[in-house]
Amino acid sequence: MIDPSILHNSFFSGGIALGALGAAGMWLRSVWGNTQSFISRRFITTVEIREDDPSFEYVENWLHTHPYSERNRMIGVRTLDGDDALTAKKRFILTPSPGVHFFVNEGKLFWIDKNRQKMENGFGKYGSEKAYNDTLYIKILFADKKYVFNFLNNCYEQFKKEKKSTINVYYYMDGWNVCNTKDINVPNYLITTEDQRSIVTDCQRFIKSKEWYDSMGIPWHRGYLLYGEPGCGKSATLIEVAKELKHDIYFLNLSDSKMDDNTLIERLAYIDYGAMIVIEEIDTVFLDRKDKSDDDKGRNLSLGGLLNILDGIVAKDGRMIFMTTNYPDRLDTALTRPGRIDKRVEFTYANEDQISRMLDRFFPDIDTSEALVKLGASPISMASLREICMEFKDDYKGLLSKLDS
């Protein structure tokens, strides 16, 4: 039995009071936590977007243009390179820095938690090593899945509209990096022949044909082989094709000393849907098996590994792979069979129309008919034609003298 005098002890009664307050606090926290959980489940939609997902860039771009960014003082910076950086307005993308951000959009309350986690041996979106990874947690009050879908689609459409004044050219250097950008509004002087034009037409038809491929049970990917004499415009034409399609280009170097079958699959895994993958001078990588040299036998990348990404089990839907060669007869027949190479385009020496266009471009106010006759008298590549025009761009008479010599 408890001694009644204990109840009058200030230490004992104080302990009882503190215990009661602690219990009440725990109960209130539990009630508040359950209330928050109930409200979150019933009235709040949460969207998680990791940095390696393409939607992350779409939403970041949307945040950059949102009125909230004008008054936000917690700022993260992404620096642009290439043609996108020619104006101060586009040089930097300013987005909310890691932390929680509240604002109203279309009458709905948004709060975005940008979470940054340190990484060990981590890889970024394009396969490059990086020290941290960001994740966006977007919470929207009174929003359903349809609203979220429309919101993300609007972010994508805005991103596509703003970005596609240029195309990016990527090269792999410890990750996919933009090595060049091309303005799609620069006039095209290269795609002039019917065969070259057919590449664009074929690509456009392929891009729009996913449902047909699916209905026919045919894998939705396509391979192209551009072949012909050196300097006749194979690589340059691919740049022009990308500009017309508004698709980025990824140059894949199969001669990289680090390249093997697994590395090839990993690098391709970081390439976005709809990109053009270009493998130049494929004849220097894989010869016909009957002609293998000792150097080829020591190669880490196997022909089977390349064939697997062309039409094997790891071949991605929507992928367009372009290979160039000066010597198509040297290629292994397994590489060039239908299903792996779906369209072949030959590049020959410059024809009369191409020579005329080039002369008109360099000498717009001069009658170049005499030079046209002289240049057309013997085979000349587009590269050689451009070089001689550049040499005498301010001296048409010098050009004629050079052609007479």
PDB file of C-alpha atoms in Angstrom, residues 360 362-367:
ATOM      1  CA  ASP A 360      26.032  29.773-105.756  1.00  0.00           C
ATOM      2  CA  PHE A 362      30.090  30.975-102.134  1.00  0.00           C
ATOM      3  CA  PHE A 363      29.671  33.302-105.124  1.00  0.00           C
ATOM      4  CA  PRO A 364      26.031  34.462-105.001  1.00  0.00           C
ATOM      5  CA  ASP A 365      26.492  37.533-107.234  1.00  0.00           C
ATOM      6  CA  ILE A 366      28.688  35.945-109.901  1.00  0.00           C
ATOM      7  CA  ASP A 367      27.892  33.874-112.983  1.00  0.00           C
TER       8      ASP A 367
END
